[in-house]
mmCIF file of C-alpha atoms in Angstrom:
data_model
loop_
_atom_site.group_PDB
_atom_site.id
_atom_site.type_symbol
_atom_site.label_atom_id
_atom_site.label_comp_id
_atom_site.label_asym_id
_atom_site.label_seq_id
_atom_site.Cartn_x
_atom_site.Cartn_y
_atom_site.Cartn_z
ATOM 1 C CA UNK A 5 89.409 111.502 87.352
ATOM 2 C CA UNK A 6 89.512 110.799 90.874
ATOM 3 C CA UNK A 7 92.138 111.056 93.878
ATOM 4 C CA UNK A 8 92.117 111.081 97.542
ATOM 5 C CA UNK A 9 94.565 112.602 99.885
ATOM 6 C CA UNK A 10 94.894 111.773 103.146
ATOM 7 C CA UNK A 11 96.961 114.446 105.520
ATOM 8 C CA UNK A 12 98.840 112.465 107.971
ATOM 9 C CA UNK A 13 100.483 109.351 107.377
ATOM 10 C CA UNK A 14 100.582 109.091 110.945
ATOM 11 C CA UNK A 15 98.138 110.526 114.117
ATOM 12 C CA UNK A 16 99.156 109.805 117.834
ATOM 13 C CA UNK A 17 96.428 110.813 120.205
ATOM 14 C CA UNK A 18 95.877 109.572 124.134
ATOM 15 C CA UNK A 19 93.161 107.529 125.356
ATOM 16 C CA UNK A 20 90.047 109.360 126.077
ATOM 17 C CA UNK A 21 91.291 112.165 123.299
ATOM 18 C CA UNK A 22 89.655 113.628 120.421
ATOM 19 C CA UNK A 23 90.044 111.516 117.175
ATOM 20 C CA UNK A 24 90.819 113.427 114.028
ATOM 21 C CA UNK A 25 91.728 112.192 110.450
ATOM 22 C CA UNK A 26 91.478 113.925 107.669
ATOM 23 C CA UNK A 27 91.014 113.387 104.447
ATOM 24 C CA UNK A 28 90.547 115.284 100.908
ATOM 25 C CA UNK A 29 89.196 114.090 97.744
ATOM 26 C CA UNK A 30 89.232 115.213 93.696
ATOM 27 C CA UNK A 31 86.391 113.636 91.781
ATOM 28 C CA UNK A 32 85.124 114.887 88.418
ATOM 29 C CA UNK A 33 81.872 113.703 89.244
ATOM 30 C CA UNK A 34 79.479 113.563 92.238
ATOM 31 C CA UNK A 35 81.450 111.098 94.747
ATOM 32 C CA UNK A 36 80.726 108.315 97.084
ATOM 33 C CA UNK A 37 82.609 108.604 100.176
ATOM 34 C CA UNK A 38 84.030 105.465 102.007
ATOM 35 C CA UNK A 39 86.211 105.163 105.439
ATOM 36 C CA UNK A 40 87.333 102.127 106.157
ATOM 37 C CA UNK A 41 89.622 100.169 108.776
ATOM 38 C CA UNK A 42 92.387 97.827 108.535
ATOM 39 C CA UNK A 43 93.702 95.884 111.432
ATOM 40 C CA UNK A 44 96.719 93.889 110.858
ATOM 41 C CA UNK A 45 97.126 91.087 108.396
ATOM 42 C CA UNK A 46 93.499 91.126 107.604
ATOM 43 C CA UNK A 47 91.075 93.138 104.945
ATOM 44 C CA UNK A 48 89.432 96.510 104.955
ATOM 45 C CA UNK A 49 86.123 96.734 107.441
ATOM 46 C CA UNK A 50 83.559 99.292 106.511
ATOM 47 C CA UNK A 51 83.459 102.482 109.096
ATOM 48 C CA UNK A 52 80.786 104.559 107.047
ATOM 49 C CA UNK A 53 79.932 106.085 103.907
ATOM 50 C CA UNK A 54 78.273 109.335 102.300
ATOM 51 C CA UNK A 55 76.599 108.927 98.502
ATOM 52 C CA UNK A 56 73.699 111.253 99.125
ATOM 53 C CA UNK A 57 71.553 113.194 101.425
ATOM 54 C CA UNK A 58 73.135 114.441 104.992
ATOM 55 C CA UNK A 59 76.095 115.390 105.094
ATOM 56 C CA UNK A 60 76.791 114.111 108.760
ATOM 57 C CA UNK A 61 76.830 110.323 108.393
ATOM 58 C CA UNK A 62 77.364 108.163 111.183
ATOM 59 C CA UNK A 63 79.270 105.235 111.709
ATOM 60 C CA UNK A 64 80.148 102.419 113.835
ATOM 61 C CA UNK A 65 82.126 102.097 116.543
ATOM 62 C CA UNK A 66 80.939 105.704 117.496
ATOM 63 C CA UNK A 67 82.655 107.207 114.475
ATOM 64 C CA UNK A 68 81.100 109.989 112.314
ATOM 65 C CA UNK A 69 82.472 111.959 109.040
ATOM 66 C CA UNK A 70 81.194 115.216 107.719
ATOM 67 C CA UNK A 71 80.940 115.414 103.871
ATOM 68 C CA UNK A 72 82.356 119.014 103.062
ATOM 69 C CA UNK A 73 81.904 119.713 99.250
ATOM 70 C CA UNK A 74 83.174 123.451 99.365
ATOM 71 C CA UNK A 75 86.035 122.216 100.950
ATOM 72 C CA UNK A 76 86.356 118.767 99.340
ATOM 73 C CA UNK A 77 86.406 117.220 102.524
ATOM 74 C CA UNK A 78 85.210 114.009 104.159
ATOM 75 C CA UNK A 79 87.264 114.183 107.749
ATOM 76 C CA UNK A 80 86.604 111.536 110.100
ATOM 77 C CA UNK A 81 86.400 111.839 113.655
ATOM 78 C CA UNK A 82 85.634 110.436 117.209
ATOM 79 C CA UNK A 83 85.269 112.484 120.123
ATOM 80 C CA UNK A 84 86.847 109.568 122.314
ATOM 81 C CA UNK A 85 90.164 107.516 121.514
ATOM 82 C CA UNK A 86 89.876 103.538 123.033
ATOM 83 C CA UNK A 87 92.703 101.751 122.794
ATOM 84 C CA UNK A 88 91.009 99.221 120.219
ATOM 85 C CA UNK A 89 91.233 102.272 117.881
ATOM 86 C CA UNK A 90 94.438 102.234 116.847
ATOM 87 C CA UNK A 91 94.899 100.761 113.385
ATOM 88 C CA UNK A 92 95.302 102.175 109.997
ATOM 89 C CA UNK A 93 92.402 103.784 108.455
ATOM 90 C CA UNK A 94 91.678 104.131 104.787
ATOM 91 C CA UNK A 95 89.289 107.113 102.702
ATOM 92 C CA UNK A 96 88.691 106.481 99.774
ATOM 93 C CA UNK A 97 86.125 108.182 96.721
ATOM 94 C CA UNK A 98 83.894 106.380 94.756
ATOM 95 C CA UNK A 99 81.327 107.488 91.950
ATOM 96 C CA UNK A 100 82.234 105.647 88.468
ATOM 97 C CA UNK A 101 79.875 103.431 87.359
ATOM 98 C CA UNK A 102 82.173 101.105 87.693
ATOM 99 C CA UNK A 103 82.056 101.295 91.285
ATOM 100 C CA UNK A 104 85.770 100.835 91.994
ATOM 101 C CA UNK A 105 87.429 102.628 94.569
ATOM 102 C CA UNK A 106 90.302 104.981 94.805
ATOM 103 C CA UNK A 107 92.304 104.914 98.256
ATOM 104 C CA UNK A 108 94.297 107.125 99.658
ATOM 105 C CA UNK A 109 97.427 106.476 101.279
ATOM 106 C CA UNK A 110 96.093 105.621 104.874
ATOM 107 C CA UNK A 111 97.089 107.279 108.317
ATOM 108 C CA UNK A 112 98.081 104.843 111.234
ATOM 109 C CA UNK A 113 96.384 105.923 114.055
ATOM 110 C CA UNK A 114 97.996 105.182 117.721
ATOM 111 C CA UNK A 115 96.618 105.535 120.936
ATOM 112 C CA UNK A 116 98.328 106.240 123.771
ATOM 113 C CA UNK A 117 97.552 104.475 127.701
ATOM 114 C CA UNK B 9 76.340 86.354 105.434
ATOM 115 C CA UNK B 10 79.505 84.180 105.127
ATOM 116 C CA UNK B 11 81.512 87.214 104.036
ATOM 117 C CA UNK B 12 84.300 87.233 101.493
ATOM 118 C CA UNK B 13 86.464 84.405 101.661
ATOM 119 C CA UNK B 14 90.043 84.430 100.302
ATOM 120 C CA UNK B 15 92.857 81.348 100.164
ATOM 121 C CA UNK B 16 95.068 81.088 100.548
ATOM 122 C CA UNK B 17 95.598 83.679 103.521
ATOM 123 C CA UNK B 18 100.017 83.540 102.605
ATOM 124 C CA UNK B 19 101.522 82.090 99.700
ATOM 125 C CA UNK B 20 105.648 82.200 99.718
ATOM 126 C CA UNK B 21 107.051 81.414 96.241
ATOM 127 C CA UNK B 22 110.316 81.593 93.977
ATOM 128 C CA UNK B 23 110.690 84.490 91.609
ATOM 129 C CA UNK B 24 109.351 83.238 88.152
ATOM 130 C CA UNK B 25 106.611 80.754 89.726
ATOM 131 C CA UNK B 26 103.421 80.867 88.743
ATOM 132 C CA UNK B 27 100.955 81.225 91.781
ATOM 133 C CA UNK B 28 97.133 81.259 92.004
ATOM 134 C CA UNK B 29 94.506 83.023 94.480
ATOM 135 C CA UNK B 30 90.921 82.121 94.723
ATOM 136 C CA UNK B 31 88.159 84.440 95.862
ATOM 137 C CA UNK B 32 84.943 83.407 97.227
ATOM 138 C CA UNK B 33 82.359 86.654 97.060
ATOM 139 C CA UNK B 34 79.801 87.099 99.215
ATOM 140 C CA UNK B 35 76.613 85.164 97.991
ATOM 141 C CA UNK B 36 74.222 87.047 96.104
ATOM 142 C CA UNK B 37 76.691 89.672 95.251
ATOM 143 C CA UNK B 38 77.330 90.057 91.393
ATOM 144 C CA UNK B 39 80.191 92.820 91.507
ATOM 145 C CA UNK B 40 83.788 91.409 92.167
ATOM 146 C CA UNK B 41 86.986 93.556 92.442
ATOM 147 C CA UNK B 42 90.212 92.613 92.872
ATOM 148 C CA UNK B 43 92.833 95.383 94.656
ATOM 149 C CA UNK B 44 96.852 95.118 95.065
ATOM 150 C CA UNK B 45 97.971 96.671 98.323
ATOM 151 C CA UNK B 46 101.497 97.147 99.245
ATOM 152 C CA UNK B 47 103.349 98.040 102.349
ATOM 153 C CA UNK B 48 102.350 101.501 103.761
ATOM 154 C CA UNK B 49 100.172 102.239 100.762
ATOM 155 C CA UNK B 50 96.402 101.558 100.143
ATOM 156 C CA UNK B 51 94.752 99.144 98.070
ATOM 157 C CA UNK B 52 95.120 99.736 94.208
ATOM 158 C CA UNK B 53 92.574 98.589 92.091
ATOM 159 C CA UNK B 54 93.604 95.721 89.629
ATOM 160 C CA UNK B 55 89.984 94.719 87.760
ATOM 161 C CA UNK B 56 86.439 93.682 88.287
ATOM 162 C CA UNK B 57 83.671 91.443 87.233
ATOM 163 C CA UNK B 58 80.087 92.399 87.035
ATOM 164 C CA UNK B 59 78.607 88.185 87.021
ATOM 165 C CA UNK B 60 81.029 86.475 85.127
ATOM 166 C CA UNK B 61 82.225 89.557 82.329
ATOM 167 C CA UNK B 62 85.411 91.238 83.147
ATOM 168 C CA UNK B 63 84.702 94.611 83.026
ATOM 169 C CA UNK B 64 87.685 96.487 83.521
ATOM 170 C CA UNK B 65 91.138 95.738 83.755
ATOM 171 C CA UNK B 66 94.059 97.941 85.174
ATOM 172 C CA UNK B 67 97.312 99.646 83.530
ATOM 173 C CA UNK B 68 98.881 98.232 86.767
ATOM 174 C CA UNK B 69 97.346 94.860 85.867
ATOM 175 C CA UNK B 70 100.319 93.374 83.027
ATOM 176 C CA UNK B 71 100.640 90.619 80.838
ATOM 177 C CA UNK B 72 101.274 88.794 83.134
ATOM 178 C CA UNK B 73 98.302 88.815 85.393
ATOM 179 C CA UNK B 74 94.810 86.771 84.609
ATOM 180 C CA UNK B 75 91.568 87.045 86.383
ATOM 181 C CA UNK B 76 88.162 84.747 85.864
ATOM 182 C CA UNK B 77 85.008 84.220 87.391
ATOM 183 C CA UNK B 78 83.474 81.604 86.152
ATOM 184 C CA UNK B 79 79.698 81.369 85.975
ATOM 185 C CA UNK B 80 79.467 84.815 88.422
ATOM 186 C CA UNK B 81 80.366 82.992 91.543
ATOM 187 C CA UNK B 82 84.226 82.176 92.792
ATOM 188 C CA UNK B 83 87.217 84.289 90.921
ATOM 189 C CA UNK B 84 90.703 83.178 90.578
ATOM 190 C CA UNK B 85 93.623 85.547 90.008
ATOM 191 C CA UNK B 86 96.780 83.816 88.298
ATOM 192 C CA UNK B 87 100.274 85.494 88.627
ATOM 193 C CA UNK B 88 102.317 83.959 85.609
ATOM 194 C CA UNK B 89 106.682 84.281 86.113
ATOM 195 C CA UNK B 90 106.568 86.076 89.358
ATOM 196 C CA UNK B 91 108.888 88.763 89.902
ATOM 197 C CA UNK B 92 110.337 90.417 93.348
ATOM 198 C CA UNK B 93 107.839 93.545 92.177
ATOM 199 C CA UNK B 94 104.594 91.192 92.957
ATOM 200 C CA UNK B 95 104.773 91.030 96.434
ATOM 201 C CA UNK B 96 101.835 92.408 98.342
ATOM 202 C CA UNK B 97 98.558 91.762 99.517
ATOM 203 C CA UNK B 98 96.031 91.038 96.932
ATOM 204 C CA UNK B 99 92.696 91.789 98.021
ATOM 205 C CA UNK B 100 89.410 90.704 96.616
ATOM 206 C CA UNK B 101 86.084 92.574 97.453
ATOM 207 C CA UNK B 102 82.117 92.077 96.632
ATOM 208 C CA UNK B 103 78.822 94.241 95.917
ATOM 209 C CA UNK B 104 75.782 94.062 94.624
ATOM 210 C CA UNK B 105 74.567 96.054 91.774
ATOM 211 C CA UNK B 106 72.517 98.954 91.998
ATOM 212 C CA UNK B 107 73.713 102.161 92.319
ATOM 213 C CA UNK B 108 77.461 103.190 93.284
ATOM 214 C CA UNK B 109 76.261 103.803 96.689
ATOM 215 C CA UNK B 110 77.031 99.706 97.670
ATOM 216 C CA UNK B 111 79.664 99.308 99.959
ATOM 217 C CA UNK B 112 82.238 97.047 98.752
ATOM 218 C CA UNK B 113 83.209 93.704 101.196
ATOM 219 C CA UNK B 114 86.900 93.102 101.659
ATOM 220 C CA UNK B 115 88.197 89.863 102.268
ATOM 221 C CA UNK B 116 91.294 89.188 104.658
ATOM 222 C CA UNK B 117 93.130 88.987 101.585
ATOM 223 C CA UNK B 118 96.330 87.073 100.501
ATOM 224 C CA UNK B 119 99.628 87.937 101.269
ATOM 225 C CA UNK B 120 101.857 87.116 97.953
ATOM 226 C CA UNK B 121 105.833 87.117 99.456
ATOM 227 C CA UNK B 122 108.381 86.486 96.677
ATOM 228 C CA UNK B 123 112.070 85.056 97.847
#
């Protein structure tokens, strides 16, 4: 079985600050790690993803997640907020061979002027 | 690269309509998913197709619900009687095959309001 849990249905950070999401994940088996963004009223845009190799995996939009497996962590970050950031960002495990996705909840992220 | 295509983008209906989506993948993927996502939650995975077989359906996918892709290329996702509980946004992704590791394409989706 798989699960993701996202801590922080909601982050508020200023423009210019350090962007910080996190994000947890169960999986019985090795897992594929997504992050995705959603702006409003339209689908789910690829940010980055981890199956194998490094752990550091970089994204676009100058965001990068570090695959933790001692910790069961994939947190995402940004070490600069622009205001086009805010939206509502998605983790979510992979790793079936089904290839379906499990989501967590998602944490709104707003950026302050 | 097109990318997914869904339509239509809203769809207002009467409780106990029946209502149809259509989902255009992205070309030469063969993997098609369809997800349910409503307010303030993430998307929930309904079913897929690998070509044209249905490989796995959802609990959360009832009686009610019926997915095709014909010949491994468009998919269409019927909602039979419609009830208040079916409003969301139904999203429809694409992949190719080979290896878990491919990213999955979202479409904009189609928002599904019930009156």
């Amino acid at each position: 079985a798989q699960s993701v849990t996202q801590l922080g249905s909601h982050v508020s950070v200023s423009e210019g600050a350090l962007v910080l999401l996190r994000c947890n994940y169960s999986s019985s088996v090795p897992p594929y790690l997504f992050w995705y963004v959603q702006y409003p009223n339209q689908g789910l845009q690829l940010l980055l993803k981890y199956t194998t190799g490094a752990t550091l995996v970089k994204g676009i939009n100058g965001f990068e997640a570090e695959f933790k497996k001692s910790e069961t962590s994939f947190h995402l970050t940004k070490p600069s907020a622009h205001m086009s950031d805010a939206a509502e960002y998605f983790c979510a495990v992979g790793g079936s061979n089904t290839g379906k996705l499990i989501f967590g909840q998602g944490t709104t992220l707003q950026v302050k002027p | 690269d097109t990318g997914v295509s869904q339509d239509p983008r809203h769809k207002i209906t009467k409780r106990g309509q029946n209502v149809t989506f259509r989902c255009d993948p992205i070309s030469e993927h063969n993997r098609l998913y369809w997800y349910r996502q409503t307010l303030g939650q993430g998307p929930e995975f309904l079913t897929y197709f690998q070509n044209e077989a249905q490989l796995e359906k959802s609990r959360l996918l009832s009686d009610r619900f019926s997915a095709e892709r014909p010949k491994g290329s468009f998919s269409t996702l019927e909602i039979q009687r419609t009830e208040q509980g079916d409003s969301a946004m139904y999203l429809c992704a694409s992949s190719l095959v080979g290896g878990e590791n491919q990213p999955q394409h979202f479409g904009d989706g189609t928002r599904l309001s019930i009156l």
